[in-house]
PDB file of N, CA and C and ligand atoms in Angstrom:
ATOM      1  N   MET H   1     167.004 -61.589  87.212  1.00 71.00           N
ATOM      2  CA  MET H   1     167.397 -61.019  85.706  1.00 71.00           C
ATOM      3  C   MET H   1     165.743 -61.233  84.801  1.00 71.00           C
ATOM      4  N   TYR H   2     166.068 -60.480  84.352  1.00 78.00           N
ATOM      5  CA  TYR H   2     164.948 -59.956  82.896  1.00 78.00           C
ATOM      6  C   TYR H   2     164.501 -61.090  81.913  1.00 78.00           C
ATOM      7  N   PRO H   3     163.286 -61.791  82.655  1.00 80.00           N
ATOM      8  CA  PRO H   3     163.668 -63.247  81.797  1.00 80.00           C
ATOM      9  C   PRO H   3     162.660 -62.865  79.652  1.00 80.00           C
ATOM     10  N   GLN H   4     164.028 -63.514  79.562  1.00 79.00           N
ATOM     11  CA  GLN H   4     164.113 -63.046  77.967  1.00 79.00           C
ATOM     12  C   GLN H   4     161.778 -63.629  77.393  1.00 79.00           C
ATOM     13  N   GLU H   5     161.750 -64.126  78.077  1.00 78.00           N
ATOM     14  CA  GLU H   5     159.730 -65.119  77.938  1.00 78.00           C
ATOM     15  C   GLU H   5     159.146 -63.894  78.381  1.00 78.00           C
ATOM     16  N   ALA H   6     159.471 -62.955  79.190  1.00 78.00           N
ATOM     17  CA  ALA H   6     158.345 -62.093  79.238  1.00 78.00           C
ATOM     18  C   ALA H   6     158.729 -61.305  78.775  1.00 78.00           C
ATOM     19  N   SER H   7     159.427 -60.849  77.180  1.00 77.00           N
ATOM     20  CA  SER H   7     160.378 -59.055  76.223  1.00 77.00           C
ATOM     21  C   SER H   7     159.110 -60.052  75.803  1.00 77.00           C
ATOM     22  N   PHE H   8     158.197 -58.736  75.191  1.00 72.00           N
ATOM     23  CA  PHE H   8     157.822 -58.632  73.137  1.00 72.00           C
ATOM     24  C   PHE H   8     158.803 -58.830  72.213  1.00 72.00           C
ATOM     25  N   LEU H   9     159.607 -58.226  72.983  1.00 77.00           N
ATOM     26  CA  LEU H   9     160.499 -57.699  72.010  1.00 77.00           C
ATOM     27  C   LEU H   9     162.037 -59.058  72.317  1.00 77.00           C
ATOM     28  N   ALA H  10     162.533 -59.559  71.183  1.00 85.00           N
ATOM     29  CA  ALA H  10     163.640 -60.273  71.151  1.00 85.00           C
ATOM     30  C   ALA H  10     164.763 -60.102  72.181  1.00 85.00           C
ATOM     31  N   PHE H  11     165.032 -60.764  72.545  1.00 90.00           N
ATOM     32  CA  PHE H  11     166.210 -60.515  73.454  1.00 90.00           C
ATOM     33  C   PHE H  11     167.644 -59.910  72.397  1.00 90.00           C
ATOM     34  N   GLU H  12     168.379 -59.047  72.187  1.00 90.00           N
ATOM     35  CA  GLU H  12     170.094 -59.262  71.508  1.00 90.00           C
ATOM     36  C   GLU H  12     170.679 -59.405  72.205  1.00 90.00           C
ATOM     37  N   MET H  13     171.832 -60.053  71.940  1.00 92.00           N
ATOM     38  CA  MET H  13     173.408 -60.260  71.215  1.00 92.00           C
ATOM     39  C   MET H  13     174.313 -59.004  71.649  1.00 92.00           C
ATOM     40  N   GLU H  14     174.822 -58.258  72.097  1.00 92.00           N
ATOM     41  CA  GLU H  14     175.571 -57.250  72.586  1.00 92.00           C
ATOM     42  C   GLU H  14     176.808 -56.923  73.082  1.00 92.00           C
ATOM     43  N   HIS H  15     178.083 -56.800  71.899  1.00 95.00           N
ATOM     44  CA  HIS H  15     178.536 -56.666  72.206  1.00 95.00           C
ATOM     45  C   HIS H  15     179.284 -55.844  73.796  1.00 95.00           C
ATOM     46  N   ILE H  16     179.497 -56.049  74.678  1.00 96.00           N
ATOM     47  CA  ILE H  16     180.473 -56.118  75.774  1.00 96.00           C
ATOM     48  C   ILE H  16     181.379 -54.755  75.712  1.00 96.00           C
ATOM     49  N   ILE H  17     182.284 -55.431  75.260  1.00 96.00           N
ATOM     50  CA  ILE H  17     183.230 -53.739  74.653  1.00 96.00           C
ATOM     51  C   ILE H  17     182.235 -54.161  73.262  1.00 96.00           C
ATOM     52  N   ALA H  18     181.723 -52.536  72.199  1.00 96.00           N
ATOM     53  CA  ALA H  18     181.240 -52.639  71.456  1.00 96.00           C
ATOM     54  C   ALA H  18     182.964 -52.058  70.423  1.00 96.00           C
ATOM     55  N   GLU H  19     182.358 -52.893  68.704  1.00 96.00           N
ATOM     56  CA  GLU H  19     182.848 -53.567  67.441  1.00 96.00           C
ATOM     57  C   GLU H  19     184.100 -51.607  67.307  1.00 96.00           C
ATOM     58  N   LYS H  20     182.978 -50.843  67.895  1.00 96.00           N
ATOM     59  CA  LYS H  20     183.389 -49.798  67.477  1.00 96.00           C
ATOM     60  C   LYS H  20     184.705 -49.312  68.503  1.00 96.00           C
ATOM     61  N   HIS H  21     185.133 -49.738  69.590  1.00 97.00           N
ATOM     62  CA  HIS H  21     186.223 -49.929  70.908  1.00 97.00           C
ATOM     63  C   HIS H  21     187.072 -51.507  70.388  1.00 97.00           C
ATOM     64  N   SER H  22     186.602 -52.036  68.836  1.00 97.00           N
ATOM     65  CA  SER H  22     187.769 -52.715  68.670  1.00 97.00           C
ATOM     66  C   SER H  22     187.856 -54.043  69.600  1.00 97.00           C
ATOM     67  N   GLY H  23     186.209 -54.128  70.279  1.00 97.00           N
ATOM     68  CA  GLY H  23     185.894 -55.446  70.610  1.00 97.00           C
ATOM     69  C   GLY H  23     185.098 -56.674  69.876  1.00 97.00           C
ATOM     70  N   ALA H  24     185.557 -57.701  70.007  1.00 97.00           N
ATOM     71  CA  ALA H  24     185.771 -59.142  69.119  1.00 97.00           C
ATOM     72  C   ALA H  24     184.048 -59.279  69.288  1.00 97.00           C
ATOM     73  N   THR H  25     183.980 -60.050  68.372  1.00 96.00           N
ATOM     74  CA  THR H  25     182.392 -61.179  68.512  1.00 96.00           C
ATOM     75  C   THR H  25     183.123 -62.458  68.596  1.00 96.00           C
ATOM     76  N   VAL H  26     183.419 -62.329  70.135  1.00 96.00           N
ATOM     77  CA  VAL H  26     182.988 -63.829  70.711  1.00 96.00           C
ATOM     78  C   VAL H  26     182.706 -64.456  71.712  1.00 96.00           C
ATOM     79  N   ALA H  27     182.122 -65.187  72.074  1.00 94.00           N
ATOM     80  CA  ALA H  27     181.256 -65.444  73.509  1.00 94.00           C
ATOM     81  C   ALA H  27     181.794 -64.695  74.715  1.00 94.00           C
ATOM     82  N   GLU H  28     183.590 -64.717  74.753  1.00 95.00           N
ATOM     83  CA  GLU H  28     184.286 -63.062  76.232  1.00 95.00           C
ATOM     84  C   GLU H  28     183.119 -61.707  76.297  1.00 95.00           C
ATOM     85  N   ASN H  29     182.799 -61.328  74.762  1.00 96.00           N
ATOM     86  CA  ASN H  29     183.106 -60.452  74.371  1.00 96.00           C
ATOM     87  C   ASN H  29     180.906 -60.152  74.235  1.00 96.00           C
ATOM     88  N   LEU H  30     180.225 -61.312  74.578  1.00 95.00           N
ATOM     89  CA  LEU H  30     179.156 -60.900  74.662  1.00 95.00           C
ATOM     90  C   LEU H  30     177.999 -60.857  75.477  1.00 95.00           C
ATOM     91  N   ALA H  31     177.393 -60.421  75.257  1.00 93.00           N
ATOM     92  CA  ALA H  31     175.987 -60.495  76.532  1.00 93.00           C
ATOM     93  C   ALA H  31     174.768 -60.337  75.852  1.00 93.00           C
ATOM     94  N   LEU H  32     173.543 -61.085  76.752  1.00 91.00           N
ATOM     95  CA  LEU H  32     172.319 -61.843  76.130  1.00 91.00           C
ATOM     96  C   LEU H  32     171.622 -60.607  77.098  1.00 91.00           C
ATOM     97  N   ALA H  33     171.167 -59.484  75.804  1.00 92.00           N
ATOM     98  CA  ALA H  33     170.811 -57.864  76.728  1.00 92.00           C
ATOM     99  C   ALA H  33     169.282 -58.031  76.170  1.00 92.00           C
ATOM    100  N   CYS H  34     168.549 -57.683  76.768  1.00 90.00           N
ATOM    101  CA  CYS H  34     167.082 -56.876  76.752  1.00 90.00           C
ATOM    102  C   CYS H  34     167.448 -55.895  76.208  1.00 90.00           C
ATOM    103  N   PRO H  35     166.374 -55.395  74.882  1.00 91.00           N
ATOM    104  CA  PRO H  35     166.790 -54.796  73.926  1.00 91.00           C
ATOM    105  C   PRO H  35     166.272 -52.667  74.641  1.00 91.00           C
ATOM    106  N   TYR H  36     165.750 -52.849  75.943  1.00 90.00           N
ATOM    107  CA  TYR H  36     165.444 -51.452  76.569  1.00 90.00           C
ATOM    108  C   TYR H  36     167.330 -51.230  77.102  1.00 90.00           C
ATOM    109  N   CYS H  37     168.049 -52.646  78.118  1.00 92.00           N
ATOM    110  CA  CYS H  37     169.427 -51.977  78.139  1.00 92.00           C
ATOM    111  C   CYS H  37     170.819 -51.906  77.012  1.00 92.00           C
ATOM    112  N   ASN H  38     170.357 -53.352  75.869  1.00 92.00           N
ATOM    113  CA  ASN H  38     171.045 -52.499  74.518  1.00 92.00           C
ATOM    114  C   ASN H  38     170.792 -51.549  74.283  1.00 92.00           C
ATOM    115  N   ARG H  39     169.826 -50.459  73.700  1.00 93.00           N
ATOM    116  CA  ARG H  39     169.743 -49.281  73.004  1.00 93.00           C
ATOM    117  C   ARG H  39     170.654 -48.124  74.288  1.00 93.00           C
ATOM    118  N   ALA H  40     169.315 -48.570  75.699  1.00 94.00           N
ATOM    119  CA  ALA H  40     170.617 -47.360  76.046  1.00 94.00           C
ATOM    120  C   ALA H  40     172.152 -48.023  76.135  1.00 94.00           C
ATOM    121  N   LYS H  41     172.950 -48.316  75.736  1.00 95.00           N
ATOM    122  CA  LYS H  41     173.997 -48.233  76.595  1.00 95.00           C
ATOM    123  C   LYS H  41     175.148 -48.401  74.714  1.00 95.00           C
ATOM    124  N   GLY H  42     174.113 -48.802  73.934  1.00 94.00           N
ATOM    125  CA  GLY H  42     174.568 -47.984  72.564  1.00 94.00           C
ATOM    126  C   GLY H  42     175.702 -48.515  72.585  1.00 94.00           C
ATOM    127  N   THR H  43     177.542 -48.192  71.741  1.00 96.00           N
ATOM    128  CA  THR H  43     178.333 -48.507  72.112  1.00 96.00           C
ATOM    129  C   THR H  43     179.146 -47.791  73.364  1.00 96.00           C
ATOM    130  N   ASP H  44     178.756 -47.968  74.348  1.00 97.00           N
ATOM    131  CA  ASP H  44     179.240 -46.270  75.515  1.00 97.00           C
ATOM    132  C   ASP H  44     180.122 -48.158  76.053  1.00 97.00           C
ATOM    133  N   LEU H  45     181.097 -47.806  76.341  1.00 97.00           N
ATOM    134  CA  LEU H  45     182.130 -48.474  77.613  1.00 97.00           C
ATOM    135  C   LEU H  45     181.420 -48.698  79.037  1.00 97.00           C
ATOM    136  N   GLY H  46     180.917 -47.064  79.463  1.00 98.00           N
ATOM    137  CA  GLY H  46     181.056 -46.960  80.768  1.00 98.00           C
ATOM    138  C   GLY H  46     180.691 -45.725  80.702  1.00 98.00           C
ATOM    139  N   SER H  47     180.727 -45.509  82.059  1.00 98.00           N
ATOM    140  CA  SER H  47     180.627 -44.217  82.425  1.00 98.00           C
ATOM    141  C   SER H  47     180.406 -42.796  83.341  1.00 98.00           C
ATOM    142  N   LEU H  48     180.215 -41.791  83.687  1.00 98.00           N
ATOM    143  CA  LEU H  48     180.599 -41.428  84.974  1.00 98.00           C
ATOM    144  C   LEU H  48     180.517 -41.562  86.270  1.00 98.00           C
ATOM    145  N   ASP H  49     180.761 -42.079  87.024  1.00 98.00           N
ATOM    146  CA  ASP H  49     180.588 -42.314  88.886  1.00 98.00           C
ATOM    147  C   ASP H  49     179.409 -41.598  89.200  1.00 98.00           C
ATOM    148  N   PRO H  50     177.817 -41.788  89.027  1.00 95.00           N
ATOM    149  CA  PRO H  50     176.579 -39.960  89.414  1.00 95.00           C
ATOM    150  C   PRO H  50     177.332 -39.922  90.643  1.00 95.00           C
ATOM    151  N   ASP H  51     178.824 -40.711  92.022  1.00 96.00           N
ATOM    152  CA  ASP H  51     178.969 -40.158  93.276  1.00 96.00           C
ATOM    153  C   ASP H  51     179.890 -39.679  93.213  1.00 96.00           C
ATOM    154  N   THR H  52     180.953 -40.557  91.895  1.00 97.00           N
ATOM    155  CA  THR H  52     182.151 -39.858  92.148  1.00 97.00           C
ATOM    156  C   THR H  52     182.834 -38.698  91.035  1.00 97.00           C
ATOM    157  N   GLY H  53     181.665 -38.621  89.773  1.00 98.00           N
ATOM    158  CA  GLY H  53     182.546 -38.481  88.646  1.00 98.00           C
ATOM    159  C   GLY H  53     184.009 -39.040  88.379  1.00 98.00           C
ATOM    160  N   LEU H  54     183.812 -39.732  88.815  1.00 98.00           N
ATOM    161  CA  LEU H  54     184.945 -40.814  87.596  1.00 98.00           C
ATOM    162  C   LEU H  54     184.622 -41.739  86.526  1.00 98.00           C
ATOM    163  N   LEU H  55     185.575 -41.916  85.810  1.00 98.00           N
ATOM    164  CA  LEU H  55     184.872 -42.344  84.351  1.00 98.00           C
ATOM    165  C   LEU H  55     185.157 -43.773  85.113  1.00 98.00           C
ATOM    166  N   THR H  56     183.898 -44.069  84.882  1.00 98.00           N
ATOM    167  CA  THR H  56     183.863 -46.092  85.534  1.00 98.00           C
ATOM    168  C   THR H  56     182.882 -47.078  83.888  1.00 98.00           C
ATOM    169  N   SER H  57     184.134 -48.003  84.346  1.00 98.00           N
ATOM    170  CA  SER H  57     183.209 -49.362  83.506  1.00 98.00           C
ATOM    171  C   SER H  57     182.316 -49.498  83.602  1.00 98.00           C
ATOM    172  N   PHE H  58     181.210 -50.499  82.923  1.00 97.00           N
ATOM    173  CA  PHE H  58     180.589 -49.976  83.043  1.00 97.00           C
ATOM    174  C   PHE H  58     179.773 -52.617  83.976  1.00 97.00           C
ATOM    175  N   PHE H  59     178.843 -52.693  84.806  1.00 97.00           N
ATOM    176  CA  PHE H  59     179.203 -54.427  85.433  1.00 97.00           C
ATOM    177  C   PHE H  59     179.251 -54.566  84.139  1.00 97.00           C
ATOM    178  N   ASN H  60     180.848 -55.415  83.834  1.00 96.00           N
ATOM    179  CA  ASN H  60     180.007 -56.987  82.610  1.00 96.00           C
ATOM    180  C   ASN H  60     180.237 -58.590  83.763  1.00 96.00           C
ATOM    181  N   PRO H  61     179.142 -58.657  82.666  1.00 93.00           N
ATOM    182  CA  PRO H  61     178.749 -60.229  83.106  1.00 93.00           C
ATOM    183  C   PRO H  61     179.339 -60.800  83.303  1.00 93.00           C
ATOM    184  N   ARG H  62     180.812 -61.215  82.256  1.00 94.00           N
ATOM    185  CA  ARG H  62     180.911 -62.807  81.980  1.00 94.00           C
ATOM    186  C   ARG H  62     182.268 -62.297  82.728  1.00 94.00           C
ATOM    187  N   THR H  63     182.769 -61.429  83.474  1.00 95.00           N
ATOM    188  CA  THR H  63     184.339 -61.550  83.937  1.00 95.00           C
ATOM    189  C   THR H  63     183.084 -60.633  85.659  1.00 95.00           C
ATOM    190  N   GLN H  64     182.012 -59.842  86.219  1.00 96.00           N
ATOM    191  CA  GLN H  64     182.297 -59.529  86.879  1.00 96.00           C
ATOM    192  C   GLN H  64     180.758 -60.211  87.747  1.00 96.00           C
ATOM    193  N   ARG H  65     180.454 -60.290  89.321  1.00 96.00           N
ATOM    194  CA  ARG H  65     179.391 -61.123  89.788  1.00 96.00           C
ATOM    195  C   ARG H  65     178.250 -60.694  89.780  1.00 96.00           C
ATOM    196  N   TRP H  66     176.865 -60.853  89.376  1.00 96.00           N
ATOM    197  CA  TRP H  66     176.230 -59.558  90.052  1.00 96.00           C
ATOM    198  C   TRP H  66     175.779 -58.864  91.906  1.00 96.00           C
ATOM    199  N   VAL H  67     175.837 -60.803  92.228  1.00 96.00           N
ATOM    200  CA  VAL H  67     175.334 -59.969  93.700  1.00 96.00           C
ATOM    201  C   VAL H  67     176.542 -59.218  93.797  1.00 96.00           C
ATOM    202  N   GLU H  68     177.984 -58.937  94.015  1.00 97.00           N
ATOM    203  CA  GLU H  68     179.045 -58.523  94.032  1.00 97.00           C
ATOM    204  C   GLU H  68     178.466 -56.749  93.767  1.00 97.00           C
ATOM    205  N   HIS H  69     177.578 -56.510  92.920  1.00 98.00           N
ATOM    206  CA  HIS H  69     177.637 -55.399  92.834  1.00 98.00           C
ATOM    207  C   HIS H  69     176.309 -54.966  92.306  1.00 98.00           C
ATOM    208  N   PHE H  70     174.805 -55.109  93.322  1.00 97.00           N
ATOM    209  CA  PHE H  70     173.546 -55.201  92.708  1.00 97.00           C
ATOM    210  C   PHE H  70     173.160 -55.966  93.697  1.00 97.00           C
ATOM    211  N   ARG H  71     172.109 -55.035  94.534  1.00 96.00           N
ATOM    212  CA  ARG H  71     171.048 -56.080  95.012  1.00 96.00           C
ATOM    213  C   ARG H  71     169.994 -55.602  95.186  1.00 96.00           C
ATOM    214  N   LEU H  72     168.460 -56.254  94.791  1.00 96.00           N
ATOM    215  CA  LEU H  72     167.572 -56.441  94.450  1.00 96.00           C
ATOM    216  C   LEU H  72     166.505 -55.495  96.151  1.00 96.00           C
ATOM    217  N   GLU H  73     166.008 -54.270  95.936  1.00 97.00           N
ATOM    218  CA  GLU H  73     165.096 -54.070  97.285  1.00 97.00           C
ATOM    219  C   GLU H  73     163.589 -54.111  96.765  1.00 97.00           C
ATOM    220  N   GLY H  74     162.642 -55.325  96.659  1.00 96.00           N
ATOM    221  CA  GLY H  74     161.664 -54.422  96.564  1.00 96.00           C
ATOM    222  C   GLY H  74     161.952 -54.939  95.095  1.00 96.00           C
ATOM    223  N   ALA H  75     161.208 -54.025  94.166  1.00 96.00           N
ATOM    224  CA  ALA H  75     161.070 -54.271  92.609  1.00 96.00           C
ATOM    225  C   ALA H  75     162.278 -53.144  92.231  1.00 96.00           C
ATOM    226  N   GLU H  76     162.883 -52.772  92.748  1.00 97.00           N
ATOM    227  CA  GLU H  76     164.054 -51.541  92.224  1.00 97.00           C
ATOM    228  C   GLU H  76     165.652 -52.160  93.149  1.00 97.00           C
ATOM    229  N   ILE H  77     166.483 -52.007  91.566  1.00 97.00           N
ATOM    230  CA  ILE H  77     167.763 -52.456  91.677  1.00 97.00           C
ATOM    231  C   ILE H  77     168.609 -51.977  92.070  1.00 97.00           C
ATOM    232  N   VAL H  78     169.523 -51.804  93.532  1.00 98.00           N
ATOM    233  CA  VAL H  78     170.272 -50.870  94.268  1.00 98.00           C
ATOM    234  C   VAL H  78     171.689 -51.441  93.833  1.00 98.00           C
ATOM    235  N   ALA H  79     172.152 -50.224  92.999  1.00 98.00           N
ATOM    236  CA  ALA H  79     174.316 -49.820  93.059  1.00 98.00           C
ATOM    237  C   ALA H  79     174.944 -50.309  93.923  1.00 98.00           C
ATOM    238  N   LEU H  80     175.655 -51.564  94.329  1.00 98.00           N
ATOM    239  CA  LEU H  80     176.059 -51.447  95.724  1.00 98.00           C
ATOM    240  C   LEU H  80     177.799 -51.053  94.666  1.00 98.00           C
ATOM    241  N   THR H  81     178.417 -50.360  94.404  1.00 98.00           N
ATOM    242  CA  THR H  81     179.754 -50.530  93.986  1.00 98.00           C
ATOM    243  C   THR H  81     179.812 -49.102  92.248  1.00 98.00           C
ATOM    244  N   PRO H  82     180.854 -48.737  91.862  1.00 98.00           N
ATOM    245  CA  PRO H  82     180.794 -48.079  91.058  1.00 98.00           C
ATOM    246  C   PRO H  82     180.239 -48.063  89.377  1.00 98.00           C
ATOM    247  N   GLU H  83     180.707 -49.598  89.157  1.00 98.00           N
ATOM    248  CA  GLU H  83     180.615 -50.035  87.631  1.00 98.00           C
ATOM    249  C   GLU H  83     178.846 -50.460  88.545  1.00 98.00           C
ATOM    250  N   GLY H  84     178.171 -51.124  89.206  1.00 98.00           N
ATOM    251  CA  GLY H  84     177.173 -50.862  89.097  1.00 98.00           C
ATOM    252  C   GLY H  84     176.235 -48.954  89.646  1.00 98.00           C
ATOM    253  N   ARG H  85     177.088 -48.911  89.654  1.00 98.00           N
ATOM    254  CA  ARG H  85     175.823 -47.061  89.982  1.00 98.00           C
ATOM    255  C   ARG H  85     175.798 -46.889  88.808  1.00 98.00           C
ATOM    256  N   VAL H  86     176.540 -46.643  87.637  1.00 98.00           N
ATOM    257  CA  VAL H  86     176.890 -45.962  86.078  1.00 98.00           C
ATOM    258  C   VAL H  86     175.607 -46.893  85.660  1.00 98.00           C
ATOM    259  N   THR H  87     175.967 -48.476  85.533  1.00 98.00           N
ATOM    260  CA  THR H  87     175.354 -49.857  84.709  1.00 98.00           C
ATOM    261  C   THR H  87     173.974 -49.157  85.494  1.00 98.00           C
ATOM    262  N   VAL H  88     173.066 -49.346  86.451  1.00 98.00           N
ATOM    263  CA  VAL H  88     172.024 -48.945  86.780  1.00 98.00           C
ATOM    264  C   VAL H  88     171.435 -47.628  86.271  1.00 98.00           C
ATOM    265  N   SER H  89     172.266 -46.288  86.004  1.00 97.00           N
ATOM    266  CA  SER H  89     172.360 -44.995  85.897  1.00 97.00           C
ATOM    267  C   SER H  89     171.531 -44.981  84.154  1.00 97.00           C
ATOM    268  N   ILE H  90     173.061 -45.719  82.952  1.00 97.00           N
ATOM    269  CA  ILE H  90     172.549 -45.176  81.988  1.00 97.00           C
ATOM    270  C   ILE H  90     172.019 -46.765  81.118  1.00 97.00           C
ATOM    271  N   MET H  91     171.708 -47.046  81.838  1.00 96.00           N
ATOM    272  CA  MET H  91     170.060 -48.414  81.384  1.00 96.00           C
ATOM    273  C   MET H  91     169.193 -48.445  81.927  1.00 96.00           C
ATOM    274  N   GLN H  92     169.215 -47.053  82.819  1.00 95.00           N
ATOM    275  CA  GLN H  92     167.875 -46.830  83.088  1.00 95.00           C
ATOM    276  C   GLN H  92     166.812 -47.839  83.922  1.00 95.00           C
ATOM    277  N   PHE H  93     167.793 -49.184  84.948  1.00 96.00           N
ATOM    278  CA  PHE H  93     167.088 -50.079  85.336  1.00 96.00           C
ATOM    279  C   PHE H  93     166.065 -49.857  86.494  1.00 96.00           C
ATOM    280  N   ASN H  94     165.819 -48.442  86.899  1.00 97.00           N
ATOM    281  CA  ASN H  94     164.730 -48.330  87.770  1.00 97.00           C
ATOM    282  C   ASN H  94     164.168 -47.203  87.247  1.00 97.00           C
ATOM    283  N   GLN H  95     164.072 -46.901  86.340  1.00 96.00           N
ATOM    284  CA  GLN H  95     163.131 -46.479  85.508  1.00 96.00           C
ATOM    285  C   GLN H  95     161.118 -46.759  85.724  1.00 96.00           C
ATOM    286  N   LEU H  96     160.881 -46.079  85.937  1.00 96.00           N
ATOM    287  CA  LEU H  96     158.838 -46.361  86.837  1.00 96.00           C
ATOM    288  C   LEU H  96     158.310 -47.661  85.901  1.00 96.00           C
ATOM    289  N   ASP H  97     158.337 -47.782  84.660  1.00 93.00           N
ATOM    290  CA  ASP H  97     157.970 -49.053  84.227  1.00 93.00           C
ATOM    291  C   ASP H  97     158.410 -49.747  83.434  1.00 93.00           C
ATOM    292  N   ARG H  98     159.461 -49.313  84.614  1.00 94.00           N
ATOM    293  CA  ARG H  98     160.698 -51.403  84.471  1.00 94.00           C
ATOM    294  C   ARG H  98     160.776 -51.509  85.819  1.00 94.00           C
ATOM    295  N   ARG H  99     160.281 -50.699  86.962  1.00 96.00           N
ATOM    296  CA  ARG H  99     160.456 -50.937  87.766  1.00 96.00           C
ATOM    297  C   ARG H  99     158.573 -52.406  87.947  1.00 96.00           C
ATOM    298  N   GLN H 100     157.866 -50.940  87.452  1.00 96.00           N
ATOM    299  CA  GLN H 100     156.482 -51.833  87.614  1.00 96.00           C
ATOM    300  C   GLN H 100     157.040 -53.501  87.508  1.00 96.00           C
ATOM    301  N   GLU H 101     156.714 -53.015  85.666  1.00 93.00           N
ATOM    302  CA  GLU H 101     157.388 -54.585  85.247  1.00 93.00           C
ATOM    303  C   GLU H 101     157.796 -55.769  86.422  1.00 93.00           C
ATOM    304  N   ARG H 102     158.859 -54.942  86.878  1.00 95.00           N
ATOM    305  CA  ARG H 102     159.717 -56.702  87.342  1.00 95.00           C
ATOM    306  C   ARG H 102     158.541 -56.831  88.780  1.00 95.00           C
ATOM    307  N   GLN H 103     158.095 -55.674  89.092  1.00 96.00           N
ATOM    308  CA  GLN H 103     157.330 -56.079  90.434  1.00 96.00           C
ATOM    309  C   GLN H 103     155.787 -56.802  90.270  1.00 96.00           C
ATOM    310  N   HIS H 104     155.582 -57.524  88.753  1.00 95.00           N
ATOM    311  CA  HIS H 104     154.978 -58.128  88.110  1.00 95.00           C
ATOM    312  C   HIS H 104     155.828 -59.457  88.344  1.00 95.00           C
ATOM    313  N   LEU H 105     156.919 -59.994  87.709  1.00 94.00           N
ATOM    314  CA  LEU H 105     157.113 -60.812  87.163  1.00 94.00           C
ATOM    315  C   LEU H 105     157.424 -61.702  88.528  1.00 94.00           C
ATOM    316  N   ILE H 106     158.598 -60.987  89.528  1.00 95.00           N
ATOM    317  CA  ILE H 106     158.638 -60.686  90.669  1.00 95.00           C
ATOM    318  C   ILE H 106     157.429 -61.865  91.881  1.00 95.00           C
ATOM    319  N   ALA H 107     156.090 -61.002  91.618  1.00 95.00           N
ATOM    320  CA  ALA H 107     154.590 -61.925  92.393  1.00 95.00           C
ATOM    321  C   ALA H 107     154.231 -62.909  91.526  1.00 95.00           C
ATOM    322  N   ALA H 108     154.815 -63.108  90.413  1.00 95.00           N
ATOM    323  CA  ALA H 108     154.803 -63.895  88.940  1.00 95.00           C
ATOM    324  C   ALA H 108     155.817 -64.767  89.416  1.00 95.00           C
ATOM    325  N   GLY H 109     156.812 -64.960  90.149  1.00 93.00           N
ATOM    326  CA  GLY H 109     158.190 -65.901  90.850  1.00 93.00           C
ATOM    327  C   GLY H 109     159.017 -66.118  89.096  1.00 93.00           C
ATOM    328  N   GLN H 110     158.564 -64.836  88.269  1.00 92.00           N
ATOM    329  CA  GLN H 110     159.284 -64.739  87.238  1.00 92.00           C
ATOM    330  C   GLN H 110     160.583 -64.583  87.368  1.00 92.00           C
ATOM    331  N   TYR H 111     161.520 -63.885  88.499  1.00 91.00           N
ATOM    332  CA  TYR H 111     162.265 -62.819  88.324  1.00 91.00           C
ATOM    333  C   TYR H 111     163.173 -63.623  89.140  1.00 91.00           C
ATOM    334  N   GLU H 112     163.874 -64.289  88.378  1.00 88.00           N
ATOM    335  CA  GLU H 112     165.911 -64.998  89.253  1.00 88.00           C
ATOM    336  C   GLU H 112     166.533 -63.461  89.033  1.00 88.00           C
ATOM    337  N   VAL H 113     167.450 -62.879  90.478  1.00 86.00           N
ATOM    338  CA  VAL H 113     168.717 -63.035  90.993  1.00 86.00           C
ATOM    339  C   VAL H 113     170.133 -62.990  89.900  1.00 86.00           C
ATOM    340  N   PRO H 114     170.273 -62.599  89.243  1.00 81.00           N
ATOM    341  CA  PRO H 114     171.386 -63.702  88.851  1.00 81.00           C
ATOM    342  C   PRO H 114     172.612 -64.068  89.753  1.00 81.00           C
ATOM    343  N   LEU H 115     173.826 -64.737  90.037  1.00 75.00           N
ATOM    344  CA  LEU H 115     174.157 -64.951  91.013  1.00 75.00           C
ATOM    345  C   LEU H 115     175.252 -64.238  90.766  1.00 75.00           C
TER     346      LEU H 115
HETATM  347 ZN1   ZN W 201     168.054 -55.635  80.815  1.00 54.28          ZN
END
């Protein structure tokens, strides 16, 4: 997980289900997100799975386990499920600059994979 200390910009409280879609401002619907993910997600709830074309919800960090949907390979976050694939794709987890930053964090022992 991208550590907040390493980010120049503060992390943001993100609505998992956006208020636009009647998502409530309660702990179960909030996630601390880095600014890159938060901007990329916007008010989206999901996307089309790049493998199947089916409408698929994003990974929900409140109700799903990271390790069941993703695997870290080197500095790349590999999706294991449809939810993982739409999340990696829309939030652009593996953009070159993000992979490079992740690589530095891994080398510095500051990158921890969520459970
Ligand atoms: Zn992020």
